[in-house]
């Protein structure tokens, strides 16, 4: 389905295929509790396998729609820092869902997750449980979907990023003509971070936060706190099919993050464009471009931070029934008025996806 294709596209956007040795600092890194990252990695793998074993009876249900993918890749800057290491990794992802009918509406219950195993005992995983209620409107021309979801995110590469999430979202899709469709999305999400962290101590925005803010002097004198952020956003998509083998998607997005730490609160605006081409039977080429501006709230006696990000992505996919081979390249340039917060990132990935 289109939803599964988009999910796989997002899950593999941070993969690569070039080998590179990690720095000695990454090999010897320990978390704040003093437990070595190797021990932490063993514990994480045990949790991942336990989840898969516990879910196996459900995944064996013939009424369940299941998809998964395996990919390998190279990330030039997984921590999104001004001096972060480049790492290779392997990624494993799955999505299982079951849909039932409730009168004139549909109810879908699903579980999805991914596990990204970087070299030097650095790893990240995410597990999401969700339920979607959907109902057709406008004589079948529209579809309204309301979703509830909960997620856990764990990260040995950037421990300050580890968090639990709860989200309420909606999406309305409307078909205008045989060639044109529109979509409106909205979401509010609680980000409950597990570890105390200093301001600006990780990746830009709410995605993740790297430790080490004191290297620039920004965190000196500050107190590390554990925080619960609230992230709300609106999005708009317009899709046009120029021909059966050519389509474009134009998107607008706006987000607001409220945080008990004033300088971690921000407003973000963005625009995106996606081109899909099917040059031959079973082949699909995707080209994406994006721009966003993030303005952090200004704290007393501190400089206001503004990040401008440019993104580009290229993906090639070859479909064989319920299976798909894919390769993609993603590029990110983040330019901040705080020099030490600027960075670049290039990611390549190749893998195999399937569904049944």
Tab-separated table of C-alpha atoms in Angstrom, residues 44-285:
chain	number	residue	atom	x	y	z
A	44	UNK	CA	19.065	-3.547	24.096
A	45	UNK	CA	19.445	-6.555	21.822
A	46	UNK	CA	17.820	-8.754	24.479
A	47	UNK	CA	14.849	-6.397	24.669
A	48	UNK	CA	14.497	-6.336	20.864
A	49	UNK	CA	14.534	-10.133	20.594
A	50	UNK	CA	12.065	-10.467	23.489
A	51	UNK	CA	9.642	-8.108	21.741
A	52	UNK	CA	9.854	-10.069	18.495
A	53	UNK	CA	9.361	-13.413	20.277
A	54	UNK	CA	6.364	-12.064	22.230
A	55	UNK	CA	4.814	-10.688	19.026
A	56	UNK	CA	5.361	-13.857	16.967
A	57	UNK	CA	1.895	-15.410	17.671
A	58	UNK	CA	0.244	-12.194	16.513
A	59	UNK	CA	2.417	-11.914	13.400
A	60	UNK	CA	1.487	-15.504	12.507
A	61	UNK	CA	-2.211	-14.565	12.340
A	62	UNK	CA	-3.231	-14.782	8.639
A	63	UNK	CA	-5.455	-11.707	9.107
A	64	UNK	CA	-2.413	-9.585	9.888
A	65	UNK	CA	-0.814	-7.493	7.142
A	66	UNK	CA	2.940	-7.653	7.679
A	67	UNK	CA	5.822	-5.843	6.010
A	68	UNK	CA	9.496	-5.561	6.795
A	69	UNK	CA	12.806	-4.429	5.404
A	70	UNK	CA	16.509	-4.962	5.900
A	71	UNK	CA	19.089	-2.405	4.826
A	72	UNK	CA	22.751	-1.547	5.316
A	73	UNK	CA	24.348	1.824	5.096
A	74	UNK	CA	26.766	4.574	5.928
A	75	UNK	CA	25.967	7.799	7.791
A	76	UNK	CA	28.510	10.622	7.665
A	77	UNK	CA	27.133	12.310	10.806
A	78	UNK	CA	24.560	10.275	12.786
A	79	UNK	CA	24.801	12.588	15.825
A	80	UNK	CA	24.202	15.653	13.615
A	81	UNK	CA	27.022	17.541	15.324
A	82	UNK	CA	29.772	19.857	14.103
A	83	UNK	CA	32.422	17.192	14.808
A	84	UNK	CA	30.535	13.913	15.020
A	85	UNK	CA	31.926	10.538	13.832
A	86	UNK	CA	30.801	8.788	10.650
A	87	UNK	CA	29.493	5.249	11.159
A	88	UNK	CA	28.252	2.279	9.156
A	89	UNK	CA	25.179	0.364	10.284
A	90	UNK	CA	22.556	-2.261	9.541
A	91	UNK	CA	18.833	-1.634	10.023
A	92	UNK	CA	15.888	-3.972	10.544
A	93	UNK	CA	12.285	-2.744	10.416
A	94	UNK	CA	8.813	-4.242	10.579
A	95	UNK	CA	5.164	-3.170	10.471
A	96	UNK	CA	2.197	-5.373	11.411
A	97	UNK	CA	-1.429	-4.238	11.335
A	98	UNK	CA	-4.941	-5.613	11.394
A	99	UNK	CA	-8.045	-3.794	10.206
A	100	UNK	CA	-11.673	-4.500	11.103
A	101	UNK	CA	-14.940	-2.828	10.121
A	102	UNK	CA	-17.155	-1.076	12.665
A	103	UNK	CA	-20.336	-0.149	10.889
A	104	UNK	CA	-19.347	2.336	8.217
A	105	UNK	CA	-15.905	2.978	9.695
A	106	UNK	CA	-12.634	1.115	9.822
A	107	UNK	CA	-10.513	0.387	12.887
A	108	UNK	CA	-6.846	-0.492	12.442
A	109	UNK	CA	-4.531	-1.678	15.203
A	110	UNK	CA	-0.843	-1.962	14.493
A	111	UNK	CA	2.660	-2.255	15.854
A	112	UNK	CA	5.807	-1.113	14.074
A	113	UNK	CA	9.434	-0.658	14.909
A	114	UNK	CA	12.985	-0.435	13.695
A	115	UNK	CA	16.377	-1.306	15.091
A	116	UNK	CA	19.511	0.426	13.770
A	117	UNK	CA	22.799	-1.228	14.735
A	118	UNK	CA	25.768	1.119	14.273
A	119	UNK	CA	29.379	0.009	14.549
A	120	UNK	CA	31.269	0.373	17.861
A	121	UNK	CA	28.280	-0.722	19.968
A	122	UNK	CA	26.151	2.302	19.070
A	123	UNK	CA	22.505	1.510	18.412
A	124	UNK	CA	19.070	3.073	18.197
A	125	UNK	CA	15.621	1.507	18.227
A	126	UNK	CA	12.008	2.665	18.189
A	127	UNK	CA	8.793	0.732	18.878
A	128	UNK	CA	5.334	2.196	18.196
A	129	UNK	CA	1.841	0.952	19.048
A	130	UNK	CA	-1.028	2.692	17.275
A	131	UNK	CA	-4.727	2.542	16.488
A	132	UNK	CA	-6.414	4.344	13.569
A	133	UNK	CA	-10.129	5.082	13.157
A	134	UNK	CA	-11.114	6.016	9.594
A	135	UNK	CA	-14.370	7.030	7.959
A	136	UNK	CA	-15.226	7.968	4.375
A	137	UNK	CA	-16.851	11.346	3.712
A	138	UNK	CA	-18.093	13.379	0.731
A	139	UNK	CA	-19.638	10.320	-0.940
A	140	UNK	CA	-16.379	8.439	-0.882
A	141	UNK	CA	-14.231	11.330	-2.122
A	142	UNK	CA	-12.786	12.036	1.338
A	143	UNK	CA	-11.248	9.952	4.096
A	144	UNK	CA	-10.911	11.116	7.712
A	145	UNK	CA	-8.455	9.268	9.961
A	146	UNK	CA	-7.942	9.813	13.703
A	147	UNK	CA	-4.956	8.123	15.345
A	148	UNK	CA	-3.709	7.385	18.844
A	149	UNK	CA	-0.133	6.204	19.302
A	150	UNK	CA	2.477	5.490	21.934
A	151	UNK	CA	6.181	5.017	21.277
A	152	UNK	CA	9.483	4.315	23.015
A	153	UNK	CA	12.780	5.556	21.595
A	154	UNK	CA	16.168	4.423	22.871
A	155	UNK	CA	19.556	5.711	21.720
A	156	UNK	CA	23.026	4.723	22.961
A	157	UNK	CA	24.636	7.123	20.500
A	158	UNK	CA	22.855	10.146	22.023
A	159	UNK	CA	21.508	9.040	25.446
A	160	UNK	CA	19.969	12.469	26.140
A	161	UNK	CA	17.561	11.752	23.288
A	162	UNK	CA	15.893	8.720	24.869
A	163	UNK	CA	12.200	9.370	25.425
A	164	UNK	CA	8.679	7.994	25.605
A	165	UNK	CA	5.961	9.490	23.411
A	166	UNK	CA	2.169	9.739	23.301
A	167	UNK	CA	0.409	11.257	20.289
A	168	UNK	CA	-3.034	12.207	19.007
A	169	UNK	CA	-3.257	12.930	15.272
A	170	UNK	CA	-5.717	13.371	12.439
A	171	UNK	CA	-5.498	13.279	8.643
A	172	UNK	CA	-8.058	14.203	6.020
A	173	UNK	CA	-7.528	13.114	2.408
A	174	UNK	CA	-9.770	14.462	-0.338
A	175	UNK	CA	-9.818	13.543	-4.024
A	176	UNK	CA	-10.561	16.568	-6.199
A	177	UNK	CA	-10.233	15.031	-9.664
A	178	UNK	CA	-8.745	11.950	-11.278
A	179	UNK	CA	-5.397	13.775	-11.213
A	180	UNK	CA	-5.498	15.898	-8.064
A	181	UNK	CA	-5.831	15.229	-4.341
A	182	UNK	CA	-5.277	17.186	-1.125
A	183	UNK	CA	-4.403	16.167	2.427
A	184	UNK	CA	-4.495	18.016	5.747
A	185	UNK	CA	-2.763	16.657	8.844
A	186	UNK	CA	-2.539	17.715	12.479
A	187	UNK	CA	-0.860	16.278	15.550
A	188	UNK	CA	-0.034	16.922	19.176
A	189	UNK	CA	2.678	14.804	20.794
A	190	UNK	CA	4.175	14.583	24.282
A	191	UNK	CA	7.925	13.942	24.380
A	192	UNK	CA	8.890	12.636	27.827
A	193	UNK	CA	12.688	12.582	27.916
A	194	UNK	CA	14.230	10.005	30.236
A	195	UNK	CA	17.533	11.690	31.144
A	196	UNK	CA	18.425	15.181	32.384
A	197	UNK	CA	20.131	17.251	29.681
A	198	UNK	CA	21.578	20.705	29.151
A	199	UNK	CA	19.974	23.228	26.771
A	200	UNK	CA	20.721	22.609	23.074
A	201	UNK	CA	22.393	19.327	23.988
A	202	UNK	CA	21.389	17.292	20.941
A	203	UNK	CA	20.186	17.138	17.369
A	204	UNK	CA	18.171	20.130	16.116
A	205	UNK	CA	14.496	20.276	17.004
A	206	UNK	CA	12.805	17.498	18.945
A	207	UNK	CA	14.278	14.530	17.053
A	208	UNK	CA	17.269	13.956	19.330
A	209	UNK	CA	19.703	15.842	21.514
A	210	UNK	CA	23.408	15.160	21.680
A	211	UNK	CA	25.352	15.576	24.889
A	212	UNK	CA	28.367	17.856	25.071
A	213	UNK	CA	26.830	21.345	24.916
A	214	UNK	CA	29.550	22.453	27.333
A	215	UNK	CA	32.172	22.059	24.600
A	216	UNK	CA	31.050	25.389	23.155
A	217	UNK	CA	30.616	26.985	26.566
A	218	UNK	CA	26.873	27.277	25.990
A	219	UNK	CA	26.005	24.828	28.735
A	220	UNK	CA	28.462	26.033	31.351
A	221	UNK	CA	26.740	27.128	34.507
A	222	UNK	CA	23.435	25.601	33.382
A	223	UNK	CA	21.656	22.837	35.296
A	224	UNK	CA	20.740	19.617	33.499
A	225	UNK	CA	17.014	18.913	33.820
A	226	UNK	CA	14.662	16.174	32.696
A	227	UNK	CA	11.852	17.689	30.677
A	228	UNK	CA	8.508	16.890	29.032
A	229	UNK	CA	8.056	18.765	25.752
A	230	UNK	CA	4.826	19.208	23.795
A	231	UNK	CA	5.122	19.208	20.004
A	232	UNK	CA	2.146	20.315	17.869
A	233	UNK	CA	2.063	20.542	14.101
A	234	UNK	CA	-0.044	21.114	10.987
A	235	UNK	CA	0.693	19.925	7.457
A	236	UNK	CA	-0.751	20.323	3.984
A	237	UNK	CA	-0.057	18.172	0.894
A	238	UNK	CA	-1.170	18.661	-2.717
A	239	UNK	CA	-0.627	15.797	-5.181
A	240	UNK	CA	-0.911	16.064	-8.956
A	241	UNK	CA	-0.632	13.143	-11.393
A	242	UNK	CA	0.741	14.494	-14.657
A	243	UNK	CA	0.487	11.061	-16.250
A	244	UNK	CA	0.123	7.440	-15.099
A	245	UNK	CA	3.899	7.335	-14.553
A	246	UNK	CA	4.628	10.871	-13.307
A	247	UNK	CA	3.375	12.666	-10.178
A	248	UNK	CA	4.450	15.472	-7.856
A	249	UNK	CA	3.665	16.298	-4.234
A	250	UNK	CA	3.939	19.798	-2.786
A	251	UNK	CA	3.858	20.108	1.011
A	252	UNK	CA	3.762	22.793	3.704
A	253	UNK	CA	4.425	22.169	7.410
A	254	UNK	CA	4.360	24.167	10.621
A	255	UNK	CA	5.309	23.004	14.112
A	256	UNK	CA	5.541	24.439	17.619
A	257	UNK	CA	7.462	22.843	20.487
A	258	UNK	CA	6.769	24.031	24.044
A	259	UNK	CA	9.352	23.082	26.649
A	260	UNK	CA	9.899	23.827	30.357
A	261	UNK	CA	13.435	24.811	29.302
A	262	UNK	CA	12.838	28.147	27.508
A	263	UNK	CA	15.709	27.923	25.017
A	264	UNK	CA	14.591	24.437	23.904
A	265	UNK	CA	11.184	25.756	22.766
A	266	UNK	CA	10.959	26.585	19.079
A	267	UNK	CA	8.772	27.304	16.049
A	268	UNK	CA	9.440	25.620	12.707
A	269	UNK	CA	8.152	26.325	9.193
A	270	UNK	CA	8.945	24.182	6.181
A	271	UNK	CA	8.167	23.429	2.551
A	272	UNK	CA	8.812	20.308	0.481
A	273	UNK	CA	8.549	18.951	-3.055
A	274	UNK	CA	8.591	15.329	-4.224
A	275	UNK	CA	8.772	13.961	-7.775
A	276	UNK	CA	7.838	10.337	-8.544
A	277	UNK	CA	8.675	8.787	-11.922
A	278	UNK	CA	8.150	5.254	-13.225
A	279	UNK	CA	10.620	5.098	-16.139
A	280	UNK	CA	9.929	1.420	-16.791
A	281	UNK	CA	7.701	-1.381	-15.593
A	282	UNK	CA	8.384	-2.210	-11.923
A	283	UNK	CA	10.899	0.655	-11.568
A	284	UNK	CA	10.285	3.853	-9.599
A	285	UNK	CA	12.496	6.909	-9.136
